[in-house]
Coordinates of C-alpha atoms and ligand atoms in Angstrom, one line a residue:
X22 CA 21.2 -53.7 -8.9
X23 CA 18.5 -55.9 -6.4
X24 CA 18.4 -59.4 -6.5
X25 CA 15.5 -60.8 -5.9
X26 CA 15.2 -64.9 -6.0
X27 CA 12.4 -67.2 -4.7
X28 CA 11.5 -70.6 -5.3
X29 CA 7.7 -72.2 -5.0
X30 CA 6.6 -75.6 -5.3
X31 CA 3.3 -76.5 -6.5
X32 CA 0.7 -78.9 -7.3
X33 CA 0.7 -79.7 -11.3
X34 CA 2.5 -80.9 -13.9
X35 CA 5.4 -79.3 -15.0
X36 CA 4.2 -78.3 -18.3
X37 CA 1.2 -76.8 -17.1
X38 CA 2.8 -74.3 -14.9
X39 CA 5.7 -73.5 -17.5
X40 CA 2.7 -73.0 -20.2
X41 CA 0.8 -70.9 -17.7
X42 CA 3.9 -68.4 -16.8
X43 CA 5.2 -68.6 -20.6
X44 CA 2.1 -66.5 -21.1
X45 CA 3.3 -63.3 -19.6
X46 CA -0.7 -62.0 -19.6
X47 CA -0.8 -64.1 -16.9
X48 CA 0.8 -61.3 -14.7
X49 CA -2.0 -59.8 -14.1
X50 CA -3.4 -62.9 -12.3
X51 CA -0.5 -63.3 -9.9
X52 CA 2.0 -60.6 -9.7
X53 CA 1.2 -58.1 -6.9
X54 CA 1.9 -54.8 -8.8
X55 CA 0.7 -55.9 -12.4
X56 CA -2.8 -54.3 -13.0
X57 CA -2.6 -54.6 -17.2
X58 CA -1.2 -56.9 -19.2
X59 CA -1.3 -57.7 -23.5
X60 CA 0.9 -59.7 -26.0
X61 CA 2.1 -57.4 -28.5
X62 CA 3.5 -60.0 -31.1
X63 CA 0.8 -62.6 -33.0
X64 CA 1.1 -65.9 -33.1
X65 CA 2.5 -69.0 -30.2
X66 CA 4.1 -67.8 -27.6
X67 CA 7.8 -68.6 -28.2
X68 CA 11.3 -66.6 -28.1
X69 CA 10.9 -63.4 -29.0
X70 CA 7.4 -62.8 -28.4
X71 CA 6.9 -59.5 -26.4
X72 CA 4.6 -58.3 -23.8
X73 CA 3.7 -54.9 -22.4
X74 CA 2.3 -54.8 -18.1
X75 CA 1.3 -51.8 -16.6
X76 CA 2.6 -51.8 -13.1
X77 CA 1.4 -50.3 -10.0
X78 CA 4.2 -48.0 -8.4
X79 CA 2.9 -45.8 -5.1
X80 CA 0.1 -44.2 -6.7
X81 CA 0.8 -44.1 -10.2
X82 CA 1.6 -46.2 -12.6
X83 CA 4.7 -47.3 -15.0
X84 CA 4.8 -49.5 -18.1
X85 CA 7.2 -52.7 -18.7
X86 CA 8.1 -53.8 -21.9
X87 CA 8.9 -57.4 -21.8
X88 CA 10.2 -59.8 -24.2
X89 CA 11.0 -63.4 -23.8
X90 CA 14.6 -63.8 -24.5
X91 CA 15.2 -67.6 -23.9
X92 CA 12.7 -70.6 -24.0
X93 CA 13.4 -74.3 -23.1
X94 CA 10.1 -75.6 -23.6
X95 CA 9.0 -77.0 -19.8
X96 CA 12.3 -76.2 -18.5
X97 CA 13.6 -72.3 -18.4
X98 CA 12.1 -69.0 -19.7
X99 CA 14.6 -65.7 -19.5
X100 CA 12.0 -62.4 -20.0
X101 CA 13.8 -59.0 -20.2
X102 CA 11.6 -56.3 -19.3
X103 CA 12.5 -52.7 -19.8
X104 CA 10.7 -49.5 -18.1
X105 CA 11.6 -45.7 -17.7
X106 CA 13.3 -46.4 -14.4
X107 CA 15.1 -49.8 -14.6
X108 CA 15.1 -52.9 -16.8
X109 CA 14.8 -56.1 -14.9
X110 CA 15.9 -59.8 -15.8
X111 CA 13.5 -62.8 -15.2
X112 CA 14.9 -66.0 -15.2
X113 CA 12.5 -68.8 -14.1
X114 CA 13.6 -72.0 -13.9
X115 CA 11.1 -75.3 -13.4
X116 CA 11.8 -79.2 -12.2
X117 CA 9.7 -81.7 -12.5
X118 CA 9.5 -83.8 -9.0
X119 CA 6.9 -86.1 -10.1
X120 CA 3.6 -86.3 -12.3
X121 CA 1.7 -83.3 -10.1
X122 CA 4.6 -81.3 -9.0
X123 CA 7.1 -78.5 -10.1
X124 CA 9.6 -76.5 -8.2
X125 CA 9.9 -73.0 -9.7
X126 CA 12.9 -70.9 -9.1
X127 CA 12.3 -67.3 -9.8
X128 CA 15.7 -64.9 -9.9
X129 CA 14.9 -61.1 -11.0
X130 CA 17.9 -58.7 -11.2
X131 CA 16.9 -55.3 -11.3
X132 CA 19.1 -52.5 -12.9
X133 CA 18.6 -48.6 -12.1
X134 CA 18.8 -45.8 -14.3
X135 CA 20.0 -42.2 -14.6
X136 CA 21.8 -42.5 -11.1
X137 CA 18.6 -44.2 -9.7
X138 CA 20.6 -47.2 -8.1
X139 CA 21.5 -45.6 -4.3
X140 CA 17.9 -44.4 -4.3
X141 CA 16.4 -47.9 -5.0
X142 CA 18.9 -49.5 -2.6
X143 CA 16.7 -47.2 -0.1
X144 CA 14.0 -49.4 -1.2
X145 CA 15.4 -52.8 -1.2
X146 CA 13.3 -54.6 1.1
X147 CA 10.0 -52.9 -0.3
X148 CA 11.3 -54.8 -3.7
X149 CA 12.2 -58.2 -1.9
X150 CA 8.5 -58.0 -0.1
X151 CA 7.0 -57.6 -3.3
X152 CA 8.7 -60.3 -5.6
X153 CA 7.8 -62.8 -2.3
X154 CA 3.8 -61.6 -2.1
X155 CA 4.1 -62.1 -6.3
X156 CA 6.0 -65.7 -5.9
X157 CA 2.9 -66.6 -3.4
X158 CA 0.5 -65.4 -5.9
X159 CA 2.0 -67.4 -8.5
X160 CA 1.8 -70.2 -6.0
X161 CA -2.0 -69.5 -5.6
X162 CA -2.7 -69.1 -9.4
X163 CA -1.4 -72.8 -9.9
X164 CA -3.1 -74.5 -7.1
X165 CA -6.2 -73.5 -8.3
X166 CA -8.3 -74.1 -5.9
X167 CA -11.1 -71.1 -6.2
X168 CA -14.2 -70.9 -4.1
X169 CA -17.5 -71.4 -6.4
X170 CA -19.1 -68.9 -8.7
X171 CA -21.2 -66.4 -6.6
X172 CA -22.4 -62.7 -7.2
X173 CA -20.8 -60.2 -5.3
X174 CA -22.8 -58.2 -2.8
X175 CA -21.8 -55.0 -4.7
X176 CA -23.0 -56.7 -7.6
X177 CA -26.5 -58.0 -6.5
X178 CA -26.6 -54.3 -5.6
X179 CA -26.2 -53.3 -9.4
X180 CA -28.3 -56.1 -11.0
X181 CA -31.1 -54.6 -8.5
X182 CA -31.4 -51.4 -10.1
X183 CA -32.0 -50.4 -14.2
X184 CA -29.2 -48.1 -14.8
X185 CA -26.6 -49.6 -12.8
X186 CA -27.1 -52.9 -14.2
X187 CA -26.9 -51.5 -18.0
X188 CA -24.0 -49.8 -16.9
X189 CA -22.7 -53.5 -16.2
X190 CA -22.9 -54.3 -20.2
X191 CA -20.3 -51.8 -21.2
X192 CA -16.4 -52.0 -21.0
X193 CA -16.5 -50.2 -17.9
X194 CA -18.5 -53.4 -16.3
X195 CA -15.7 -55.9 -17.7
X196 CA -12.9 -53.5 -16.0
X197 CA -14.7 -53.6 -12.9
X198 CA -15.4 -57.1 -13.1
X199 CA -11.9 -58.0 -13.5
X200 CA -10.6 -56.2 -10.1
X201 CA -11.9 -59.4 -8.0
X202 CA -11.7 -62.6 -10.9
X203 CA -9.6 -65.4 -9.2
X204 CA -7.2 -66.8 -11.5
X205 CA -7.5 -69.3 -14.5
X206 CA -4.9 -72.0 -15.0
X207 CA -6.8 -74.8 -15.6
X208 CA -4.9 -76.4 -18.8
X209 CA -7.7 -77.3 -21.5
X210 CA -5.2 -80.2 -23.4
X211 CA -7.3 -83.6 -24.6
X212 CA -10.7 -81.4 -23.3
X213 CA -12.7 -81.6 -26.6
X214 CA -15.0 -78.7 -27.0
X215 CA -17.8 -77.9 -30.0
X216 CA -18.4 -74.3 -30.6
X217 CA -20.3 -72.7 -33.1
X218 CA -20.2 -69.4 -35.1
X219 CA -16.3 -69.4 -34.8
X220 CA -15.5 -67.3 -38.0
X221 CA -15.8 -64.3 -36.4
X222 CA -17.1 -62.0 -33.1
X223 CA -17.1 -63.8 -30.3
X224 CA -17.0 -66.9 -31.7
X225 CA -13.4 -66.1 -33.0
X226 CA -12.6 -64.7 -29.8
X227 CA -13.0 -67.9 -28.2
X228 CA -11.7 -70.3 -30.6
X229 CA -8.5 -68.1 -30.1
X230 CA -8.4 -68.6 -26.2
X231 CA -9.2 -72.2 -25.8
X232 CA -6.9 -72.9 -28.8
X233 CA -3.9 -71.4 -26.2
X234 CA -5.4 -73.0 -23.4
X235 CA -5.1 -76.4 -25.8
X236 CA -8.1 -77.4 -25.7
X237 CA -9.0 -80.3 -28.8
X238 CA -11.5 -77.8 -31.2
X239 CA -14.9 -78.5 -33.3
X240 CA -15.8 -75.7 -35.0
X241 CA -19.3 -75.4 -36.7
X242 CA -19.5 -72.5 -39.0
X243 CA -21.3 -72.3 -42.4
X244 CA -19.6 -70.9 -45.3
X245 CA -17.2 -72.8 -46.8
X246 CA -15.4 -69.8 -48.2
X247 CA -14.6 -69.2 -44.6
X248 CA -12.4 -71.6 -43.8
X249 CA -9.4 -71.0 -44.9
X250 CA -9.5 -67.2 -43.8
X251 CA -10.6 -68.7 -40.1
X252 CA -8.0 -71.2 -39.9
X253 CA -5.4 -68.8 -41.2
X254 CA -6.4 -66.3 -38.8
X255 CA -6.1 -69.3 -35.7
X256 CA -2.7 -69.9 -36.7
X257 CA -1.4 -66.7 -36.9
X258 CA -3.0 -65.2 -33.3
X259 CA -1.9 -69.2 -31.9
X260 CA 0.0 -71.4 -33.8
X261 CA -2.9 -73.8 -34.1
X262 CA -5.6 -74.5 -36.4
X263 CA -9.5 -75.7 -35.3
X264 CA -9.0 -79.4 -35.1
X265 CA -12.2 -80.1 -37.1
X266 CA -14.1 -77.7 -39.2
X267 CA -17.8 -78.7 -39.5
X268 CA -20.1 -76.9 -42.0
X269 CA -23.4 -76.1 -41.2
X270 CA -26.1 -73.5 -41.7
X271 CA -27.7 -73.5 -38.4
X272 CA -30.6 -71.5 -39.0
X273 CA -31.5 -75.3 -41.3
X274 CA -33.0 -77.9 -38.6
X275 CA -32.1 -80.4 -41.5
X276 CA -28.3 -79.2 -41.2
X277 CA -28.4 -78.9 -37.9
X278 CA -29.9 -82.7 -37.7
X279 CA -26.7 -83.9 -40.2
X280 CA -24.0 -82.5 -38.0
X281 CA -25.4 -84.3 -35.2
X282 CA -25.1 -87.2 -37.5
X283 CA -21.8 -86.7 -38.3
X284 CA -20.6 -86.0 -34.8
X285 CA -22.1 -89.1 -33.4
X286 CA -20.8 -91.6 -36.1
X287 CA -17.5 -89.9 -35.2
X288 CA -18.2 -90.6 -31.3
X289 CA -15.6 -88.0 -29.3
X290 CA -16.8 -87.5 -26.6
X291 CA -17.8 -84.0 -25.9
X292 CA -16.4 -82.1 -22.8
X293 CA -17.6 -78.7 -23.6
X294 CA -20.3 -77.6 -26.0
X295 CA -21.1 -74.1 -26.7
X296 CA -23.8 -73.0 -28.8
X297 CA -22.8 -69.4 -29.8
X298 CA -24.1 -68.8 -33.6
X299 CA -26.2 -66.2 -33.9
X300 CA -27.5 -63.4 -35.3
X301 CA -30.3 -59.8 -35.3
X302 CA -32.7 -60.2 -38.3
X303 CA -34.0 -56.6 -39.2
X304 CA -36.4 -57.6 -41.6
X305 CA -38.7 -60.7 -41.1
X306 CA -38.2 -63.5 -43.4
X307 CA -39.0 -67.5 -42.9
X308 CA -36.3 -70.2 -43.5
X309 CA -36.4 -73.0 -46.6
X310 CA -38.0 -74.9 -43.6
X311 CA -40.9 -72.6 -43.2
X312 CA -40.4 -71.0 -39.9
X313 CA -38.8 -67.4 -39.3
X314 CA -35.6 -67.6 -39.0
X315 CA -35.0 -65.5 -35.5
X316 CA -36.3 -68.5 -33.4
X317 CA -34.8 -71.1 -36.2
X318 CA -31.4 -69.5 -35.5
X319 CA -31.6 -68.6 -31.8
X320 CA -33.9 -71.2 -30.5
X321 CA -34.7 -74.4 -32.3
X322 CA -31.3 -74.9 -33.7
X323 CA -29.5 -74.8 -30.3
X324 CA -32.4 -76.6 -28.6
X325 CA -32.0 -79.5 -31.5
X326 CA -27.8 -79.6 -31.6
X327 CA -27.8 -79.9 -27.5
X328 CA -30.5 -82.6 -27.4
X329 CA -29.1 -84.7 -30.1
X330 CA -25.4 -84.3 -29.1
X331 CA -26.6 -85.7 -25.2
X332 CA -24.9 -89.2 -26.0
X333 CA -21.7 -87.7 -26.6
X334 CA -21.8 -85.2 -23.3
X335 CA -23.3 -87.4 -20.1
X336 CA -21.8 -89.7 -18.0
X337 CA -18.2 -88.6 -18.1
X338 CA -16.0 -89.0 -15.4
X339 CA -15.8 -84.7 -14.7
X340 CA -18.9 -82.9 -15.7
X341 CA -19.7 -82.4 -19.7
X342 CA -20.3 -78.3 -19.7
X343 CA -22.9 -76.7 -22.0
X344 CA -22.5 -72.8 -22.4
X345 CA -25.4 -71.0 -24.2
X346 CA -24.8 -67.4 -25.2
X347 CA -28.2 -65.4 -25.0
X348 CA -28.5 -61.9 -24.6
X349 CA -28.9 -58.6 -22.2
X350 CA -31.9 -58.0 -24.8
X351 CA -33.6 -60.7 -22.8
X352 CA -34.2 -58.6 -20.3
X353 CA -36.9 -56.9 -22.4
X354 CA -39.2 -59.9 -22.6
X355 CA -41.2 -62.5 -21.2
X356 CA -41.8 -65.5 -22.0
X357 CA -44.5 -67.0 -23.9
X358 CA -44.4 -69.5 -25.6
X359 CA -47.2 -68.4 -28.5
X360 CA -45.2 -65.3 -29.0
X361 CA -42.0 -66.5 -30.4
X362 CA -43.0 -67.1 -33.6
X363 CA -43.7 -63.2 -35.2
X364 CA -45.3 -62.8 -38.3
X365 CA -44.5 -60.6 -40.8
X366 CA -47.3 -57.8 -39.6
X367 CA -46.3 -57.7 -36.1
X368 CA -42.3 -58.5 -36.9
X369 CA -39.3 -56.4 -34.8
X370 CA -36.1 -57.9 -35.2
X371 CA -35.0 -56.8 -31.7
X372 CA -38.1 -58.1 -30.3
X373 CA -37.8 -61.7 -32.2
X374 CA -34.0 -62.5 -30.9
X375 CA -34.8 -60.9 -27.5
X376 CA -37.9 -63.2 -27.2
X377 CA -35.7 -66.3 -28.8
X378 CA -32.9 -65.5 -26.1
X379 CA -35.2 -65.4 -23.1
X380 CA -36.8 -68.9 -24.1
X381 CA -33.1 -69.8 -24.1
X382 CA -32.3 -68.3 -20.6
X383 CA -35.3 -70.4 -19.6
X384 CA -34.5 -74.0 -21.4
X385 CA -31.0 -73.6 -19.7
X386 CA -32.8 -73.4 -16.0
X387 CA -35.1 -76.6 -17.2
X388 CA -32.2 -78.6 -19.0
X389 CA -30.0 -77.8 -15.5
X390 CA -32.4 -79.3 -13.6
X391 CA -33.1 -82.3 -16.0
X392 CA -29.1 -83.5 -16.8
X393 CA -27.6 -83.2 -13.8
X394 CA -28.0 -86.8 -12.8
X395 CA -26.1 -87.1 -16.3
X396 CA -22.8 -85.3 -14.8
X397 CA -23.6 -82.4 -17.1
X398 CA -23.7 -78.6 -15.8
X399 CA -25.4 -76.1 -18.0
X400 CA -25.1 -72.4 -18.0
X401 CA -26.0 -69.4 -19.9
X402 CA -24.1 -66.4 -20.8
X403 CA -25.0 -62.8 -21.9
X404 CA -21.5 -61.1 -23.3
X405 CA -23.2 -57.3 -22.0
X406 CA -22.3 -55.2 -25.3
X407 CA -19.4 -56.1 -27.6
X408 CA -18.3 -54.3 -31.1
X409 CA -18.4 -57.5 -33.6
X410 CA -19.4 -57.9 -37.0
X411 CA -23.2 -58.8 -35.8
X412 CA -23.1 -55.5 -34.0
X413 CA -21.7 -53.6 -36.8
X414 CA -23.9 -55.3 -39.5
X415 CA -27.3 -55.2 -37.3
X416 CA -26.9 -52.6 -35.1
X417 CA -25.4 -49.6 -36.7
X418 CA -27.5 -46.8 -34.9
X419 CA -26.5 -48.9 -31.5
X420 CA -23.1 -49.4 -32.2
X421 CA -23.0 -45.4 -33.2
X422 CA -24.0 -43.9 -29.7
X423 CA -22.4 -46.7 -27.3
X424 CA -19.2 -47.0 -30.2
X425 CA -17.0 -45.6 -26.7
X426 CA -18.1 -48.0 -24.0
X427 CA -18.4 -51.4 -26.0
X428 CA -16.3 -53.9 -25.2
X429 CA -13.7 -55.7 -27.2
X430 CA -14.6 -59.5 -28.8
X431 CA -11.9 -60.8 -26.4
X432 CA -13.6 -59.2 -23.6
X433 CA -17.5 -60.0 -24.7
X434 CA -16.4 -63.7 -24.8
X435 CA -14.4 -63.6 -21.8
X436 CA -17.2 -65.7 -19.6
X437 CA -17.4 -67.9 -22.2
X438 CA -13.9 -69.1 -22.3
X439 CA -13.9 -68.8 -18.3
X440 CA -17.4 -70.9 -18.1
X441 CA -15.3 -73.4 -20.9
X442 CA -12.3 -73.4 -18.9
X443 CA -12.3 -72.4 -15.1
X444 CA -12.0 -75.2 -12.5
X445 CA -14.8 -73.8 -10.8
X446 CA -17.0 -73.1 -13.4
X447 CA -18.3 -76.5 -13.2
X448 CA -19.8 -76.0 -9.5
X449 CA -23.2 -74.3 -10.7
X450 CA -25.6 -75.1 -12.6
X451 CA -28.9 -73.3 -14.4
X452 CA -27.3 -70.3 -14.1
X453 CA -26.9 -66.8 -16.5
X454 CA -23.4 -65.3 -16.0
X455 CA -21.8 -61.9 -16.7
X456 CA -18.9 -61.4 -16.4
X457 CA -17.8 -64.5 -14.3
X458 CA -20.8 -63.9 -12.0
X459 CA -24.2 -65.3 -11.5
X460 CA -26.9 -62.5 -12.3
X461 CA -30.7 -61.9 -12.0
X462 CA -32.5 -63.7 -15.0
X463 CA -35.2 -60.8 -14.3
X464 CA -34.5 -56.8 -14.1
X465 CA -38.0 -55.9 -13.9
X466 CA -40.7 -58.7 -12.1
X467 CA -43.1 -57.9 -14.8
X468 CA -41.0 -60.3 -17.2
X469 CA -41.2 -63.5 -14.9
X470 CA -42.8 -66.4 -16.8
X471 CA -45.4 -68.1 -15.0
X472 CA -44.7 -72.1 -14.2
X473 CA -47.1 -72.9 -16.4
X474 CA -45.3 -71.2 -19.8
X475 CA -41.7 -73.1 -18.3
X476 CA -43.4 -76.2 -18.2
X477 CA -44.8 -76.1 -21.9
X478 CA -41.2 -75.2 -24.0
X479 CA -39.9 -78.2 -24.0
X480 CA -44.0 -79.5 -25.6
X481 CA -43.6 -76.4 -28.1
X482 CA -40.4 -77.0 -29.3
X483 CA -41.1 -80.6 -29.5
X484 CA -44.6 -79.6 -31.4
X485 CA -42.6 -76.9 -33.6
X486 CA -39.9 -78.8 -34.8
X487 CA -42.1 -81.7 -36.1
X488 CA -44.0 -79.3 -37.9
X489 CA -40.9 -78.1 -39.9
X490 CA -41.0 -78.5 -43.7
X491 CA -37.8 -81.1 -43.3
X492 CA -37.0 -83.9 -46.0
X493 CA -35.9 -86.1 -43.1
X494 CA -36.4 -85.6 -39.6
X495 CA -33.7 -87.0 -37.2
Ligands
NAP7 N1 -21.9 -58.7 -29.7 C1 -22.7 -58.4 -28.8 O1 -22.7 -57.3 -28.2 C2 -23.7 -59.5 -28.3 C3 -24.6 -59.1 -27.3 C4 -25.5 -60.1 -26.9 C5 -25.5 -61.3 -27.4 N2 -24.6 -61.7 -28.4 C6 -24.6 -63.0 -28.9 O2 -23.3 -63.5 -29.1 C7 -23.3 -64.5 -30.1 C8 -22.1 -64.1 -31.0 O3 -22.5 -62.9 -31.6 P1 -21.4 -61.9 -32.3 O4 -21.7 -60.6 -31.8 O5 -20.0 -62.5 -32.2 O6 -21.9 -62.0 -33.8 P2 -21.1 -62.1 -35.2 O7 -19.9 -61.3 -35.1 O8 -22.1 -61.8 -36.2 O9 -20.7 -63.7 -35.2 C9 -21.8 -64.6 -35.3 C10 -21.3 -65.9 -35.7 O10 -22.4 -66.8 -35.8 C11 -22.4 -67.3 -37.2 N3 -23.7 -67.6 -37.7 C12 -24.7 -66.7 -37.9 N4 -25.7 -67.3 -38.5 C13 -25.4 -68.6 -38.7 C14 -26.0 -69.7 -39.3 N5 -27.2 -69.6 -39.8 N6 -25.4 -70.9 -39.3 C15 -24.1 -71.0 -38.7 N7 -23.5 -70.0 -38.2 C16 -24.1 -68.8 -38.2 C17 -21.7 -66.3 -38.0 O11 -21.2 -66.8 -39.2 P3 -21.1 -65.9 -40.5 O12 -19.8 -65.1 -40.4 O13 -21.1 -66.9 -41.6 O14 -22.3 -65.0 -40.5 C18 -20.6 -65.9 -37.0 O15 -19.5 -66.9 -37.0 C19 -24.6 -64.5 -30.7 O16 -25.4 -65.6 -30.2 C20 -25.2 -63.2 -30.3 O17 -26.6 -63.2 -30.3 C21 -23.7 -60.8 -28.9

């Protein structure tokens, strides 16, 4: 058997750290030989919830099975994990020595099988080097003090060229992504956050991460048959329900005006908005409100909900964070401003929502520069190419040929929940992200707007909304 025990001490609350480590995925973020890391059992991480972590070992690899055993809520946590060579015992122990600081003691006893023991003696101090360079991870993880959001060099390199930066869209982009993200354990409790679409996608995805990260939830989402399902669905991947359920049709300025209503007669502040709904029309149709419902949807309705919802977002003490998901279709258009509306002669769904994103992409750069007085950052966010129900539903050809390099929900929303919940996230402004990084706005420079088009989207939104067919215009 090796012994290995360490103890840290670091800079937050007691039940931050023991809520961060609880959540064995977190491995991956701090251990120095865990390059994979799931949780196999649904629900709140509790006794008895298991983990898998694929390890690193010389140049291969070996999986651990690991199941929390024991769990005194903010004071000890007992994991047992077993693998083909040895099983190991983790017993973490935490003390509180004051509001902003925990002492963790770490003790792992590793057992040897099938007459592996003498051999592994052999290896003794390779083991105790490696549970200290994982304790000082651990310590990192929890001090949290990342450097700002920047792209790569190796990345600047791949947004500079077509293929390369497509390439970036699929799973194999997120995977590569992931070898250099710094670690997230900024804890989300009393941060209240609005997020549409949350039903379903990446929308659901999301609800499920900042519901473990505890954050306080809004979630708009428009059928009221859905509910139930969602919240059901919430509680059994977290323990938690949405805190509030908000119905709204989005793609309806006049709904879209009411929520606003509703959230500022109920006055929470807002620490984190993200405007997510969305959706590919195929086939060209025009809303109840007389306007087609691509740039209702994707343009005008996010456009109205951030605007009206300012009152409840600026002036906070740490800066309000507005995420806005657009798209890599984007990429494909330029914008101008008399193009966004398509009539049914010169309709293409894929052109409509690409155009609707771009104009997106763009108000995000003008709001950026507008709010920030107002302690508010604003960023966008394209997800590259994820397998949800819009994908399946809009895109079947697409979703067809790519069905082997698309990413998961979890991993499309990933930047999401990161620009939501990372420290550092709030250190840029105006900015599109991928995968935790700042990217090019432009692939090609034939798709640069001229100053002239930026200038007028804020008139032409303005101009469009007030000619909506709307009973009452807030
Ligand atoms: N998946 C991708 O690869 C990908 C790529 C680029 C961008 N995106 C963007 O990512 C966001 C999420 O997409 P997703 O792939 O997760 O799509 P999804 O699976 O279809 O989920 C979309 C969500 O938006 C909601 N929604 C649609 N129309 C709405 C309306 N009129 N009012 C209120 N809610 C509405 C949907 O509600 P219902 O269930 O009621 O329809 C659902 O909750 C969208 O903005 C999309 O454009 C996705």
């Amino acid at each position: 058997m090796i012994t290995l025990t360490e103890t840290i001490e670091v800079p937050r609350p007691v039940a931050t750290c023991f809520r961060y480590v609880a959540d064995f995925r977190t491995t991956v973020e701090w251990d120095a030989t865990a390059v994979e890391a799931n949780k196999l059992t649904a629900g709140p991480i509790e006794q008895d919830t298991r983990f898998s972590v694929r390890c690193r070992a010389g140049r291969s690899y070996l999986k651990l099975a690991y199941e929390i055993t024991e769990m005194t809520p903010w004071q000890c946590l007992v994991l047992e994990g077993r693998g083909r060579w040895f099983t190991v015992k983790d017993v973490i122990t935490f003390e509180s020595l004051g509001d902003n600081l925990t002492r963790i003691h770490y003790v792992a006893e590793f057992t040897f099988r099938n007459g592996l023991g003498r051999i592994a003696n052999l290896a003794e101090s390779g083991f105790i080097k490696m549970g200290r360079a994982s304790l000082q991870g651990l310590a990192r993880a929890l001090k949290d003090e990342n450097p700002p959001p920047q792209a790569s060099p190796g990345t600047q390199k791949k947004d500079g060229k077509l293929p390369t930066a497509l390439a970036c869209f699929t799973r194999h982009g997120y995977r590569r992504g992931q070898k250099i993200w710094h670690p997230m354990s900024a804890d989300m409790t009393g941060k209240h956050v609005v997020l549409t679409g949350a039903n379903a996608g990446l929308g659901f995805a999301t609800a499920v991460s900042l519901l473990e990260a505890g954050a306080t939830l809004t979630v708009v989402i428009r059928d009221p048959a859905k509910v139930s399902d969602m919240q059901q669905a919430l509680k059994a991947e977290t323990g938690r329900e949405a805190d509030r359920v908000e119905l709204a049709d989005l793609g309806l300025l006049a709904e879209v005006s009411a929520l606003c209503e509703r959230l500022l007669a109920l006055g929470k502040p807002i620490d984190v908005l993200i405007n997510n709904a969305g959706a590919l029309f195929n086939d060209h149709a025009e809303t109840a409100e007389g306007i087609e419902r691509s740039v209702a949807l994707l343009l005008l309705s996010p456009w109205k909900l951030t605007e009206a919802l300012l009152p409840l977002l600026q002036d906070h003490a740490h800066p309000a964070r507005i995420i806005n998901v657009v798209s890599g279709g984007m990429y494909t258009q330029k914008l101008r401003c008399t193009d966004l509306i398509m009539t049914a002669e010169n309709y293409k769904g894929s052109v409509a929502y690409a155009r609707s994103k771009r104009a997106l992409t763009v108000l995000t750069e003008l709001w950026a520069a507008a709010w920030s007085e107002h302690n508010i950052v604003i960023n966008s966010m394209h997800p590259g190419w994820a397998d949800t129900p819009g994908v399946q539903t809009a895109l079947p050809g697409f979703r067809r040929v790519t069905k082997r390099v698309l990413r998961s929900p979890a991993e499309g929303a990933d930047t999401i929940i990161w620009l939501a919940r990372a420290s550092e996230a709030d250190q840029v402004s105006g900015k599109l992200f991928l995968d935790r990084e700042p990217r090019t706005t432009h692939l090609r420079p034939s798709t640069q707007e001229s100053p002239d088009e930026r200038a007028r989207l804020l008139d032409w939104l303005s101009e469009t909304y007030s000619r909506l067919n709307l009973s009452d215009k807030g």
